[in-house]
PDB file of C-alpha atoms in Angstrom:
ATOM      1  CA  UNK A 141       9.137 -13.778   1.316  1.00  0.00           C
ATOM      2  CA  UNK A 142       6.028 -12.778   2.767  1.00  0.00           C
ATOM      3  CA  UNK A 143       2.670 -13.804   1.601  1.00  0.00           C
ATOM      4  CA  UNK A 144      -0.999 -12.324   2.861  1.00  0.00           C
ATOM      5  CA  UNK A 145      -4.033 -13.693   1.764  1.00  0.00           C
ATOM      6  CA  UNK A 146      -7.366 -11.661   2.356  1.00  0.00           C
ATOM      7  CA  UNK A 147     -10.875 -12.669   2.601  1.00  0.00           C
ATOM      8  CA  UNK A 148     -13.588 -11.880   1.478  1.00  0.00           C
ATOM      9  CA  UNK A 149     -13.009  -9.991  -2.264  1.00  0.00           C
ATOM     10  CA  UNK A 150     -15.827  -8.489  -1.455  1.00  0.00           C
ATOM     11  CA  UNK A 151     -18.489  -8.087   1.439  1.00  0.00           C
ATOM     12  CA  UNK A 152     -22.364  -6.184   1.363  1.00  0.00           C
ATOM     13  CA  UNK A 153     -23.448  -5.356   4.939  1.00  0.00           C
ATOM     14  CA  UNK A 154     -26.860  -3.310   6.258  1.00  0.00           C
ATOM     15  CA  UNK A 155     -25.645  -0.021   7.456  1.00  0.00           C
ATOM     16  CA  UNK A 156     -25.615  -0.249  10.623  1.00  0.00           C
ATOM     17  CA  UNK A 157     -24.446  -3.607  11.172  1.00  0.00           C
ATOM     18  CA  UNK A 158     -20.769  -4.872  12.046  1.00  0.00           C
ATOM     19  CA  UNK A 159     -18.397  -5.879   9.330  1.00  0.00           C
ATOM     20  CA  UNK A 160     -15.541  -8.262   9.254  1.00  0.00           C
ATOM     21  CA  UNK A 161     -12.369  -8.622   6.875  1.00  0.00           C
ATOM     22  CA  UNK A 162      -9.707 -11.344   7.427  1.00  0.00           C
ATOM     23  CA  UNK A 163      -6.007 -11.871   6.531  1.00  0.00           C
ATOM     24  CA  UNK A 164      -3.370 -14.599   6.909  1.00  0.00           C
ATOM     25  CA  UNK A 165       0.328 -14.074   6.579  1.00  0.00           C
ATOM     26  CA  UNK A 166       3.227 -16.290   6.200  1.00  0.00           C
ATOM     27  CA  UNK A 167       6.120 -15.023   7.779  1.00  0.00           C
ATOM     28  CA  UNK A 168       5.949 -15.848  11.207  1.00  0.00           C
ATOM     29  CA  UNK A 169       8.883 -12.601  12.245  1.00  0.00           C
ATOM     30  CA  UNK A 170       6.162 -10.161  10.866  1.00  0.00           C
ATOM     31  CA  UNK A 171       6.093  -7.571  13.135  1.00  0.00           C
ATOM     32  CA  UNK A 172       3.393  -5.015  11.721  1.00  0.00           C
ATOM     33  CA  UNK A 173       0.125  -5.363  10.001  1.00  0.00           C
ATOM     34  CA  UNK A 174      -1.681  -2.344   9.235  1.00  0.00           C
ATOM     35  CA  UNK A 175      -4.739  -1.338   7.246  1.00  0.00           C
ATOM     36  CA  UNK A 176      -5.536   0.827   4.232  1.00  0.00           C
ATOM     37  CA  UNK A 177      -8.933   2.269   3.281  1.00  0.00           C
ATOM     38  CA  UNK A 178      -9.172   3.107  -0.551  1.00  0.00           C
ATOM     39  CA  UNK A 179     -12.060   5.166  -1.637  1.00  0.00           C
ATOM     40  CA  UNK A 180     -13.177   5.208  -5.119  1.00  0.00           C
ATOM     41  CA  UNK A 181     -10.651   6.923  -7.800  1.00  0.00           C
ATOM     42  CA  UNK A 182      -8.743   7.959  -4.507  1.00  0.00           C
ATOM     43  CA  UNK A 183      -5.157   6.989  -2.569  1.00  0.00           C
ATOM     44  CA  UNK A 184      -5.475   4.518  -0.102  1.00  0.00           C
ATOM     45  CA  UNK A 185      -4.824   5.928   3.218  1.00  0.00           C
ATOM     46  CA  UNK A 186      -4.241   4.028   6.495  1.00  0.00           C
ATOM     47  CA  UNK A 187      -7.288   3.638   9.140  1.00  0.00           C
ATOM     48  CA  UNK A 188      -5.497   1.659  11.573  1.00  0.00           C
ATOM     49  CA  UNK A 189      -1.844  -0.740  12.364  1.00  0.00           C
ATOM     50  CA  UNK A 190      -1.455  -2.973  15.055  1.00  0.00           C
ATOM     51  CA  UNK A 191       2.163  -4.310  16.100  1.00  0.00           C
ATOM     52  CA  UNK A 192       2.811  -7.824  17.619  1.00  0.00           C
ATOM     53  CA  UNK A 193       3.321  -6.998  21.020  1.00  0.00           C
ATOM     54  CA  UNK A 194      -0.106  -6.412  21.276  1.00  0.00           C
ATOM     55  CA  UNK A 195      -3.139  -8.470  20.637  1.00  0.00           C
ATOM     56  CA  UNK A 196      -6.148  -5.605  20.338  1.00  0.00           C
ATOM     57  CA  UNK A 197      -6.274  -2.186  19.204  1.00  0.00           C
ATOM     58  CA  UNK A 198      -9.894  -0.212  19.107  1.00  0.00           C
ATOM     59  CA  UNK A 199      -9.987   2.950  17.439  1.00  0.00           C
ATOM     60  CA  UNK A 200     -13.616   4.196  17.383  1.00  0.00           C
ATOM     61  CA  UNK A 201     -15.456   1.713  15.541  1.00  0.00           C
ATOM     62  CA  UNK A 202     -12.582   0.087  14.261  1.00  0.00           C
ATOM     63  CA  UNK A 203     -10.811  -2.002  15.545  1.00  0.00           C
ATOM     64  CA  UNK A 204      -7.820  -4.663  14.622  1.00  0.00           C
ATOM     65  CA  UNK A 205      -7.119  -8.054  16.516  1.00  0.00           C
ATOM     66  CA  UNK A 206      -3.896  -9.745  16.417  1.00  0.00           C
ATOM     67  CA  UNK A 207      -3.278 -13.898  16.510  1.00  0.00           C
ATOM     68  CA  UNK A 208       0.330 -14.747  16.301  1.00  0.00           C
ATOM     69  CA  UNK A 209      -0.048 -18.628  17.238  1.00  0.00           C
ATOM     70  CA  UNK A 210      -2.303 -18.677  13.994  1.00  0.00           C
ATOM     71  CA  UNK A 211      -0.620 -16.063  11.686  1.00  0.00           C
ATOM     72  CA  UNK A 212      -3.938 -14.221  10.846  1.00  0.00           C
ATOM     73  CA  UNK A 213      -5.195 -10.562  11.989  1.00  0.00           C
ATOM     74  CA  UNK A 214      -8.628  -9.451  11.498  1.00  0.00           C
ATOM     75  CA  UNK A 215     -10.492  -5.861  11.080  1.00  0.00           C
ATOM     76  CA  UNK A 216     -13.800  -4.901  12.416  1.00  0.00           C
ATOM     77  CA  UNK A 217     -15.576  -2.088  11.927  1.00  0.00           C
ATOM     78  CA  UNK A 218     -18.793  -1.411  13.548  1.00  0.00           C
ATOM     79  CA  UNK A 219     -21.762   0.297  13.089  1.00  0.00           C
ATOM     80  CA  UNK A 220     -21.497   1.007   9.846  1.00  0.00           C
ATOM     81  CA  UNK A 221     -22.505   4.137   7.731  1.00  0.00           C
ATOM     82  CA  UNK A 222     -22.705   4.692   4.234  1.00  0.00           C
ATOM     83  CA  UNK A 223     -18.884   6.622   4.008  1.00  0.00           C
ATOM     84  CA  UNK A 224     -17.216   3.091   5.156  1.00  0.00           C
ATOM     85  CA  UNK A 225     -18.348   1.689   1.743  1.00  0.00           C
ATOM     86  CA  UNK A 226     -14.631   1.733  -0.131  1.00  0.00           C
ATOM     87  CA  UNK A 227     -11.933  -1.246  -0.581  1.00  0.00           C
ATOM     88  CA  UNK A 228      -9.767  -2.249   2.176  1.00  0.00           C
ATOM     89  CA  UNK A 229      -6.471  -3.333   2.333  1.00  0.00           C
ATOM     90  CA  UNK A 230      -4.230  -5.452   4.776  1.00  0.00           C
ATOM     91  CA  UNK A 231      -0.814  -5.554   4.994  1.00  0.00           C
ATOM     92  CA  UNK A 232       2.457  -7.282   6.544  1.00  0.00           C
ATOM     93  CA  UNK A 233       5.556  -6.400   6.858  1.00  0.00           C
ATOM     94  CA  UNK A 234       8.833  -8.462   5.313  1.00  0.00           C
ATOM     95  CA  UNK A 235      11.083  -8.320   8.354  1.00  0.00           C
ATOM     96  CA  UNK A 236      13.945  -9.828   7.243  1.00  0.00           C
ATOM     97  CA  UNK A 237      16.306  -8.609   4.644  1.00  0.00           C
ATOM     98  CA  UNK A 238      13.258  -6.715   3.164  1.00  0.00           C
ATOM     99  CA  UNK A 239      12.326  -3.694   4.509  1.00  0.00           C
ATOM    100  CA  UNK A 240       8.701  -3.528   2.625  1.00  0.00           C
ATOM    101  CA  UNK A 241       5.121  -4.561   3.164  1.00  0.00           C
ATOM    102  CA  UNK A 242       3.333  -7.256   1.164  1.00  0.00           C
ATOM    103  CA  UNK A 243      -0.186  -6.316   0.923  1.00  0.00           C
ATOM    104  CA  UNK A 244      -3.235  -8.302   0.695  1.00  0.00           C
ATOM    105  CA  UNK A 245      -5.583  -8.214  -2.799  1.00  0.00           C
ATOM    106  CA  UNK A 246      -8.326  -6.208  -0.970  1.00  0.00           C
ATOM    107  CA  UNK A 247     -11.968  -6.359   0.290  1.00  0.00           C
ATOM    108  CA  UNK A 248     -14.561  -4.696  -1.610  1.00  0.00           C
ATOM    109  CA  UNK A 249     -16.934  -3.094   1.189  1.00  0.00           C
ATOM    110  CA  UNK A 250     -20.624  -2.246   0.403  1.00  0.00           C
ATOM    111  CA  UNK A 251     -22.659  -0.281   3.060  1.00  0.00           C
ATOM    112  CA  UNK A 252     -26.830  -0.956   1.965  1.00  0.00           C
ATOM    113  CA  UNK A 253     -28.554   1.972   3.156  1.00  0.00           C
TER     114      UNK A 253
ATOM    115  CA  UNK B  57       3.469  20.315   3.873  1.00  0.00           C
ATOM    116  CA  UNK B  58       2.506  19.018   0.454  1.00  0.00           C
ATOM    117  CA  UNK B  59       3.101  15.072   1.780  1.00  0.00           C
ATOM    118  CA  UNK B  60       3.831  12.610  -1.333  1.00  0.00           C
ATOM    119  CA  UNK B  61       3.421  14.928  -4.773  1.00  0.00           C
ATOM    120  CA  UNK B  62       3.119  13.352  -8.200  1.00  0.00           C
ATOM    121  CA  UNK B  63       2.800  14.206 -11.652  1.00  0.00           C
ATOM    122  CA  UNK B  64       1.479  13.995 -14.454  1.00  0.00           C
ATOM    123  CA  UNK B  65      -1.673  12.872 -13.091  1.00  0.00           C
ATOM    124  CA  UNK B  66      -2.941  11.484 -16.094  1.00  0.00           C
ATOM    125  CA  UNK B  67      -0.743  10.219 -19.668  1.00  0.00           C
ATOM    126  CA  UNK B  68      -1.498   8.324 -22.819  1.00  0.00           C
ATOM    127  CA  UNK B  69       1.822   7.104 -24.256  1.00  0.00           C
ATOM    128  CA  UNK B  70       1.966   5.208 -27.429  1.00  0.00           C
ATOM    129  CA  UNK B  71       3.741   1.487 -27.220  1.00  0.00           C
ATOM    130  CA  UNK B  72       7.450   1.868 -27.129  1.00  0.00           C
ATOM    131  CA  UNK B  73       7.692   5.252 -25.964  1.00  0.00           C
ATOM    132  CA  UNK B  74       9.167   6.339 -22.937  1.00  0.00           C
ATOM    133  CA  UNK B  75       8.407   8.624 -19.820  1.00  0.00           C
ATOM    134  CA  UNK B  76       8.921   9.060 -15.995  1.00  0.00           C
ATOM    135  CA  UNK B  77       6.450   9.165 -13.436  1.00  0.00           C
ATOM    136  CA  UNK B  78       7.867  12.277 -10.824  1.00  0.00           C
ATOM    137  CA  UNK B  79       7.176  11.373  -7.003  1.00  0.00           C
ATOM    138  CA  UNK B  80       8.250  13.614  -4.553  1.00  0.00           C
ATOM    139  CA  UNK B  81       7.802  14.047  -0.626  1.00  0.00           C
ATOM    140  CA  UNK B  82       8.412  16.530   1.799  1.00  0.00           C
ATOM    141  CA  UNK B  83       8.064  14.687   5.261  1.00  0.00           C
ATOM    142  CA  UNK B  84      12.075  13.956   5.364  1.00  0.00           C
ATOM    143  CA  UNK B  85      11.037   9.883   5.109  1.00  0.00           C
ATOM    144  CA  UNK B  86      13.597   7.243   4.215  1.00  0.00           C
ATOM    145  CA  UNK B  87      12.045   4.731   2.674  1.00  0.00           C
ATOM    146  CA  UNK B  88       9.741   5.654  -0.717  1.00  0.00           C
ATOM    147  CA  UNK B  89       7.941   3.428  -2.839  1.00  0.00           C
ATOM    148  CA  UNK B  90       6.135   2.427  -6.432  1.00  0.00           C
ATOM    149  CA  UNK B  91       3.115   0.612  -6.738  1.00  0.00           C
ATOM    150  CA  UNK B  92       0.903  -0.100  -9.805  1.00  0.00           C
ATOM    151  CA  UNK B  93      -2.694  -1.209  -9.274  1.00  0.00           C
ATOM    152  CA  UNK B  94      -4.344  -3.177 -11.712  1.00  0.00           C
ATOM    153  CA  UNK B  95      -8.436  -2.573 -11.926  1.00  0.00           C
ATOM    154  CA  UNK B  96      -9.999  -3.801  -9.401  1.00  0.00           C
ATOM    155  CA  UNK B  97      -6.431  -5.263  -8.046  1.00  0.00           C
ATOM    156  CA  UNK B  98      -4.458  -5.063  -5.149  1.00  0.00           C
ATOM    157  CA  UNK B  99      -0.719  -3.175  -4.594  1.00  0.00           C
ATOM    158  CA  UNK B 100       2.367  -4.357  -6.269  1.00  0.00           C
ATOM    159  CA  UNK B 101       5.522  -3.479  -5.340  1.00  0.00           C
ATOM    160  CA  UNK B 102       7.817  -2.597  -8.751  1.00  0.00           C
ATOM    161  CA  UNK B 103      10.726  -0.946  -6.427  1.00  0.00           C
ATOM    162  CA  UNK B 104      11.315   0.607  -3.325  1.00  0.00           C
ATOM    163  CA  UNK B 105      14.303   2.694  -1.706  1.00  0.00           C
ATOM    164  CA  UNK B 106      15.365   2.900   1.986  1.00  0.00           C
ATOM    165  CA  UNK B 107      17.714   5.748   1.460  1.00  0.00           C
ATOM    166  CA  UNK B 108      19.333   8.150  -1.196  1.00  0.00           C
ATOM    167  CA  UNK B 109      21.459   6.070  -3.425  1.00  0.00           C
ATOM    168  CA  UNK B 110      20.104   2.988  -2.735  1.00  0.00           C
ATOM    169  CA  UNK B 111      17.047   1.020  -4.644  1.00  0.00           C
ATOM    170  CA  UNK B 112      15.757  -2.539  -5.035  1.00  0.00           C
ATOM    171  CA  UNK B 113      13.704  -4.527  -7.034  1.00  0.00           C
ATOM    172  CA  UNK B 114       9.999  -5.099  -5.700  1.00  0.00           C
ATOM    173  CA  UNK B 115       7.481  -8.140  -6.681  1.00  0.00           C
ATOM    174  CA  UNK B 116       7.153  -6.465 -10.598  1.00  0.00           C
ATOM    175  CA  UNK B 117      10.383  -4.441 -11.476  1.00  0.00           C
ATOM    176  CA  UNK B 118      10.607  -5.516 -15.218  1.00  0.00           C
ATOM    177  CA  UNK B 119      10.005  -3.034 -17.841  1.00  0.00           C
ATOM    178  CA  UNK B 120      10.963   0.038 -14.996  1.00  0.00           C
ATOM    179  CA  UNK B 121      14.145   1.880 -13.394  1.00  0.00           C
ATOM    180  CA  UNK B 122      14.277   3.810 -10.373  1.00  0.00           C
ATOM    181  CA  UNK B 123      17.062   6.002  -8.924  1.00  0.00           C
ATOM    182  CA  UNK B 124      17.041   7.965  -5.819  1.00  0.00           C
ATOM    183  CA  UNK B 125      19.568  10.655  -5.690  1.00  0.00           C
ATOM    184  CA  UNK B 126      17.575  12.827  -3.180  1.00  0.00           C
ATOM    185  CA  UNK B 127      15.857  12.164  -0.305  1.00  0.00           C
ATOM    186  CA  UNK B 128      13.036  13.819  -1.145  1.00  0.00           C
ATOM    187  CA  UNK B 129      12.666  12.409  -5.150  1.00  0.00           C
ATOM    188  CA  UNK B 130      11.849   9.093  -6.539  1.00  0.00           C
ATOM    189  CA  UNK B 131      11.311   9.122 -10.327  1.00  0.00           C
ATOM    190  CA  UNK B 132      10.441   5.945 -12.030  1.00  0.00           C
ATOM    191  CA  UNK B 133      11.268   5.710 -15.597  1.00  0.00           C
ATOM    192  CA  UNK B 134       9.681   3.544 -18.116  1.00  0.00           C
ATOM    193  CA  UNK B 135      11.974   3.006 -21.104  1.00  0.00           C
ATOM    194  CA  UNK B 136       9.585   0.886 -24.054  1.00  0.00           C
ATOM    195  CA  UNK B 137       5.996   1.683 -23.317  1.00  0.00           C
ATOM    196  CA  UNK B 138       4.004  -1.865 -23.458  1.00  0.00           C
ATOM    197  CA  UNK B 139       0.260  -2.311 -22.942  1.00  0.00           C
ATOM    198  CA  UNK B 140       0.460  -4.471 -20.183  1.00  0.00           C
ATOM    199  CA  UNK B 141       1.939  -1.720 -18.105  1.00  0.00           C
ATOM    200  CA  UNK B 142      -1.264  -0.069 -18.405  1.00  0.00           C
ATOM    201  CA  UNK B 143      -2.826   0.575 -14.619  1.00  0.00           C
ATOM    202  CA  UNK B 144      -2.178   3.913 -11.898  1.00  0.00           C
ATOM    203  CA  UNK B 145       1.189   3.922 -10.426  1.00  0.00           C
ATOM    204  CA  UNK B 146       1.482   4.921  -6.839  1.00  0.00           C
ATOM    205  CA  UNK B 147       4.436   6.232  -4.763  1.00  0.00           C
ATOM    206  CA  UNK B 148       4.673   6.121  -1.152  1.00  0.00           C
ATOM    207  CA  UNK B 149       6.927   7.241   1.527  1.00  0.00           C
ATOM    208  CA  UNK B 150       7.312   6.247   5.200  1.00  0.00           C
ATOM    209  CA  UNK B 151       9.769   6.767   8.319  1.00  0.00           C
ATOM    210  CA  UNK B 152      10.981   3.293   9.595  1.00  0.00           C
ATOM    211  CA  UNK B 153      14.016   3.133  11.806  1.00  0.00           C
ATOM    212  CA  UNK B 154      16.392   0.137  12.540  1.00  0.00           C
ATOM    213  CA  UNK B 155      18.252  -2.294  10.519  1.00  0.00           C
ATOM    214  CA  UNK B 156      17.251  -5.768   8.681  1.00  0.00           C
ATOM    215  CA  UNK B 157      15.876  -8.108  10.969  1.00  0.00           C
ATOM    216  CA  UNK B 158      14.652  -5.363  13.346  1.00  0.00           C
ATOM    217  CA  UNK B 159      12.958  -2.729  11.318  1.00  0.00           C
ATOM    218  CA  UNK B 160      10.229  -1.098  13.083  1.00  0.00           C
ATOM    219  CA  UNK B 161       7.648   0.516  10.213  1.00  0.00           C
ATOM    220  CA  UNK B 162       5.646   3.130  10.484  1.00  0.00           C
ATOM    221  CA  UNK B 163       2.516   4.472   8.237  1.00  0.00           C
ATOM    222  CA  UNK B 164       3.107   4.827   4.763  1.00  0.00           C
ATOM    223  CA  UNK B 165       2.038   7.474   3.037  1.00  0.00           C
ATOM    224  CA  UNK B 166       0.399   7.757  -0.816  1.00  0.00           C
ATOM    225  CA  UNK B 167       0.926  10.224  -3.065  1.00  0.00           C
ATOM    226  CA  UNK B 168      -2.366  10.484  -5.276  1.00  0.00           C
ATOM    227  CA  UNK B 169      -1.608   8.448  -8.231  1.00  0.00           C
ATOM    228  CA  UNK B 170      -0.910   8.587 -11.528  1.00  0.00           C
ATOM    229  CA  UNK B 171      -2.954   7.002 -14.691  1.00  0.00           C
ATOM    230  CA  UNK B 172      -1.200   5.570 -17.448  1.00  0.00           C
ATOM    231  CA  UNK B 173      -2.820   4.481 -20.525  1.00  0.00           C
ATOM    232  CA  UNK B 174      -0.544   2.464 -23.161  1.00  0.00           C
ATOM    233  CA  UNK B 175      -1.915   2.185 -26.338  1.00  0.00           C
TER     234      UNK B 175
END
Protein backbone atom coordinates (compact mmCIF):
# COMPACT_ATOMS: atom_id res chain seq x y z
CA UNK A 1 0.00 0.00 0.00
CA UNK A 2 0.73 3.50 0.07
CA UNK A 3 3.24 5.14 2.24
CA UNK A 4 3.83 9.21 2.79
CA UNK A 5 6.48 10.47 4.70
CA UNK A 6 6.39 14.25 5.82
CA UNK A 7 9.02 16.62 6.77
CA UNK A 8 9.64 18.61 8.98
CA UNK A 9 7.58 17.44 12.49
CA UNK A 10 7.70 20.67 13.12
CA UNK A 11 8.78 24.16 11.60
CA UNK A 12 9.05 28.02 13.52
CA UNK A 13 9.01 30.77 10.85
CA UNK A 14 8.97 34.93 11.35
CA UNK A 15 5.56 36.02 10.40
CA UNK A 16 5.86 37.24 7.49
CA UNK A 17 8.21 35.01 5.92
CA UNK A 18 7.52 31.94 3.48
CA UNK A 19 7.11 28.47 4.84
CA UNK A 20 7.76 25.12 3.37
CA UNK A 21 6.41 21.47 4.23
CA UNK A 22 7.47 18.38 2.20
CA UNK A 23 6.06 14.88 1.48
CA UNK A 24 7.13 11.72 -0.37
CA UNK A 25 4.82 8.95 -1.41
CA UNK A 26 5.29 5.51 -2.59
CA UNK A 27 2.82 4.52 -4.91
CA UNK A 28 3.74 5.73 -8.09
CA UNK A 29 -0.49 5.40 -9.57
CA UNK A 30 -1.31 8.05 -6.82
CA UNK A 31 -3.44 10.27 -8.38
CA UNK A 32 -4.36 12.95 -5.59
CA UNK A 33 -2.50 14.60 -2.83
CA UNK A 34 -4.25 17.08 -0.89
CA UNK A 35 -3.68 19.07 2.27
CA UNK A 36 -5.28 19.41 5.70
CA UNK A 37 -4.87 22.31 8.14
CA UNK A 38 -5.63 21.26 11.85
CA UNK A 39 -6.02 23.99 14.32
CA UNK A 40 -5.63 23.40 17.91
CA UNK A 41 -8.47 21.09 19.67
CA UNK A 42 -10.19 21.48 16.14
CA UNK A 43 -11.06 19.07 12.83
CA UNK A 44 -8.67 19.23 10.27
CA UNK A 45 -10.09 20.79 7.27
CA UNK A 46 -8.61 20.85 3.74
CA UNK A 47 -6.66 24.16 2.45
CA UNK A 48 -5.74 22.89 -0.80
CA UNK A 49 -5.45 19.28 -3.36
CA UNK A 50 -3.61 19.09 -6.35
CA UNK A 51 -4.20 16.10 -8.94
CA UNK A 52 -1.42 14.62 -11.21
CA UNK A 53 -2.27 16.05 -14.33
CA UNK A 54 -1.06 19.09 -13.13
CA UNK A 55 2.20 20.23 -11.75
CA UNK A 56 1.20 23.77 -9.80
CA UNK A 57 -1.74 24.96 -8.10
CA UNK A 58 -1.66 28.65 -6.25
CA UNK A 59 -4.42 29.48 -4.13
CA UNK A 60 -3.70 32.85 -2.45
CA UNK A 61 -0.70 32.35 -0.53
CA UNK A 62 -0.77 28.82 -0.78
CA UNK A 63 0.21 27.02 -3.00
CA UNK A 64 1.00 23.07 -3.81
CA UNK A 65 3.67 21.76 -6.41
CA UNK A 66 3.53 18.43 -7.88
CA UNK A 67 6.83 16.07 -8.96
CA UNK A 68 5.77 12.78 -10.32
CA UNK A 69 9.35 11.67 -11.73
CA UNK A 70 10.40 12.02 -7.94
CA UNK A 71 7.21 10.94 -6.02
CA UNK A 72 7.23 14.02 -3.64
CA UNK A 73 4.72 17.17 -3.52
CA UNK A 74 5.44 20.15 -1.55
CA UNK A 75 3.24 23.08 0.20
CA UNK A 76 4.10 26.67 0.45
CA UNK A 77 2.52 29.14 2.09
CA UNK A 78 3.59 32.65 1.99
CA UNK A 79 3.57 35.55 3.87
CA UNK A 80 2.70 34.29 6.83
CA UNK A 81 0.41 35.62 9.70
CA UNK A 82 -0.11 34.55 13.04
CA UNK A 83 -3.68 32.37 12.12
CA UNK A 84 -1.41 29.93 9.79
CA UNK A 85 0.24 28.71 13.06
CA UNK A 86 -1.71 25.04 13.33
CA UNK A 87 -0.48 21.37 12.15
CA UNK A 88 -0.58 20.40 8.63
CA UNK A 89 -1.27 17.40 7.02
CA UNK A 90 -0.46 15.72 3.56
CA UNK A 91 -2.06 13.11 2.02
CA UNK A 92 -2.12 10.43 -0.96
CA UNK A 93 -4.42 8.56 -2.28
CA UNK A 94 -4.31 4.40 -2.52
CA UNK A 95 -5.44 4.01 -6.12
CA UNK A 96 -5.59 0.62 -6.50
CA UNK A 97 -7.92 -1.76 -4.84
CA UNK A 98 -8.10 0.85 -1.97
CA UNK A 99 -10.21 3.55 -2.28
CA UNK A 100 -8.62 5.64 0.86
CA UNK A 101 -5.93 8.18 1.56
CA UNK A 102 -2.78 7.47 3.57
CA UNK A 103 -1.86 10.53 5.32
CA UNK A 104 1.37 11.89 6.34
CA UNK A 105 2.33 12.27 10.42
CA UNK A 106 2.02 16.11 10.20
CA UNK A 107 4.00 19.40 10.44
CA UNK A 108 3.78 21.38 13.46
CA UNK A 109 3.67 25.16 12.14
CA UNK A 110 4.74 28.09 14.43
CA UNK A 111 4.14 31.71 13.17
CA UNK A 112 6.76 34.17 15.65
CA UNK A 113 5.12 37.38 15.78
CA UNK B 1 -26.66 21.28 6.11
CA UNK B 2 -25.18 19.97 9.33
CA UNK B 3 -22.01 18.25 7.18
CA UNK B 4 -20.35 15.22 9.26
CA UNK B 5 -22.28 15.14 12.96
CA UNK B 6 -20.89 13.19 15.88
CA UNK B 7 -21.60 12.36 19.28
CA UNK B 8 -20.87 12.10 22.29
CA UNK B 9 -18.28 14.61 22.07
CA UNK B 10 -16.56 13.67 25.02
CA UNK B 11 -16.68 9.86 27.17
CA UNK B 12 -14.78 8.22 29.97
CA UNK B 13 -15.42 4.47 29.76
CA UNK B 14 -13.97 2.13 32.23
CA UNK B 15 -11.62 -0.89 30.67
CA UNK B 16 -13.78 -3.56 29.22
CA UNK B 17 -16.80 -1.68 28.70
CA UNK B 18 -18.36 -1.04 25.59
CA UNK B 19 -19.85 1.94 23.48
CA UNK B 20 -20.34 3.37 19.90
CA UNK B 21 -19.11 6.43 18.57
CA UNK B 22 -22.42 7.88 16.22
CA UNK B 23 -21.15 9.63 12.87
CA UNK B 24 -23.53 10.87 10.65
CA UNK B 25 -23.54 13.10 7.35
CA UNK B 26 -25.91 14.80 5.38
CA UNK B 27 -24.01 15.69 2.05
CA UNK B 28 -25.36 12.28 0.27
CA UNK B 29 -21.32 11.09 0.16
CA UNK B 30 -20.34 7.50 -0.51
CA UNK B 31 -17.45 6.89 1.03
CA UNK B 32 -17.23 7.66 5.15
CA UNK B 33 -14.48 7.13 7.36
CA UNK B 34 -12.85 6.54 11.12
CA UNK B 35 -9.79 7.91 12.24
CA UNK B 36 -8.19 8.00 15.73
CA UNK B 37 -5.42 10.51 16.44
CA UNK B 38 -2.98 9.84 18.92
CA UNK B 39 -1.48 13.21 20.81
CA UNK B 40 0.45 14.93 18.90
CA UNK B 41 0.00 12.06 16.03
CA UNK B 42 -1.05 11.85 12.69
CA UNK B 43 -4.52 10.05 11.09
CA UNK B 44 -5.09 6.40 11.19
CA UNK B 45 -7.38 4.74 9.30
CA UNK B 46 -9.41 1.92 11.65
CA UNK B 47 -12.20 1.41 8.73
CA UNK B 48 -13.73 2.99 5.98
CA UNK B 49 -16.96 2.33 3.74
CA UNK B 50 -17.53 3.17 0.03
CA UNK B 51 -21.19 2.44 0.12
CA UNK B 52 -24.17 1.16 2.34
CA UNK B 53 -23.51 -2.41 3.15
CA UNK B 54 -20.14 -2.49 2.49
CA UNK B 55 -16.98 -1.83 5.03
CA UNK B 56 -13.27 -2.65 5.24
CA UNK B 57 -10.60 -2.82 7.47
CA UNK B 58 -8.21 0.36 7.59
CA UNK B 59 -4.36 0.49 8.90
CA UNK B 60 -5.80 -0.14 12.87
CA UNK B 61 -9.19 -2.09 12.79
CA UNK B 62 -8.51 -4.36 15.89
CA UNK B 63 -10.46 -3.86 18.95
CA UNK B 64 -13.49 -1.97 16.56
CA UNK B 65 -16.61 -2.91 14.22
CA UNK B 66 -18.24 -0.83 11.79
CA UNK B 67 -21.47 -1.36 9.81
CA UNK B 68 -23.04 0.89 7.37
CA UNK B 69 -26.63 0.22 6.77
CA UNK B 70 -27.43 3.85 5.66
CA UNK B 71 -25.90 6.10 3.61
CA UNK B 72 -25.96 8.70 5.76
CA UNK B 73 -24.70 6.63 9.26
CA UNK B 74 -21.47 5.14 10.23
CA UNK B 75 -21.37 3.96 13.87
CA UNK B 76 -18.25 2.44 15.16
CA UNK B 77 -18.59 0.17 18.03
CA UNK B 78 -16.01 -0.68 20.52
CA UNK B 79 -16.79 -3.98 22.24
CA UNK B 80 -13.88 -4.36 25.44
CA UNK B 81 -12.76 -0.89 26.31
CA UNK B 82 -8.70 -1.04 26.56
CA UNK B 83 -6.44 1.88 27.45
CA UNK B 84 -4.56 1.90 24.49
CA UNK B 85 -7.60 2.91 22.54
CA UNK B 86 -7.46 6.04 24.35
CA UNK B 87 -7.10 9.16 21.65
CA UNK B 88 -10.21 11.36 19.55
CA UNK B 89 -11.84 9.37 16.92
CA UNK B 90 -12.72 11.14 13.75
CA UNK B 91 -15.25 10.33 10.97
CA UNK B 92 -15.13 11.63 7.59
CA UNK B 93 -17.13 11.54 4.50
CA UNK B 94 -16.32 12.35 0.85
CA UNK B 95 -17.87 12.00 -2.82
CA UNK B 96 -15.42 10.00 -5.08
CA UNK B 97 -16.70 8.51 -8.28
CA UNK B 98 -15.25 5.58 -10.41
CA UNK B 99 -14.15 2.15 -9.75
CA UNK B 100 -10.70 0.54 -8.33
CA UNK B 101 -7.91 1.50 -10.30
CA UNK B 102 -9.59 4.73 -11.47
CA UNK B 103 -11.11 6.41 -8.50
CA UNK B 104 -11.11 10.03 -8.74
CA UNK B 105 -11.33 11.56 -4.86
CA UNK B 106 -12.59 14.45 -3.85
CA UNK B 107 -12.29 16.54 -0.37
CA UNK B 108 -13.02 14.77 2.61
CA UNK B 109 -14.84 16.09 5.07
CA UNK B 110 -14.42 15.86 9.24
CA UNK B 111 -16.90 15.63 11.52
CA UNK B 112 -15.58 17.37 14.84
CA UNK B 113 -14.30 14.58 16.84
CA UNK B 114 -14.88 12.70 19.58
CA UNK B 115 -12.61 12.21 22.94
CA UNK B 116 -12.34 9.00 24.49
CA UNK B 117 -10.71 8.45 27.70
CA UNK B 118 -10.19 4.62 28.84
CA UNK B 119 -9.38 4.21 32.19
Amino acid sequence: GENVEQHPSTLSVQEGDSAVIKCTYSDSASNYFPWYKQELGKRPQLIIDIRSNVGEKKDQRIAVTLNKTAKHFSLHITETQPEDSAVYFCAADDSFGNEKLTFGTGTRLTIIP
Amino acid sequence: NAGVTQTPKFRILKIGQSMTLQCTQDMNHNYMYWYRQDPGMGLKLIYYSVGAGITDKGEVPNGYNVSRSTTEDFPLRLELAAPSQTSVYFCASSYSVGTSGSIRYNEQFFGPGTRLTVL
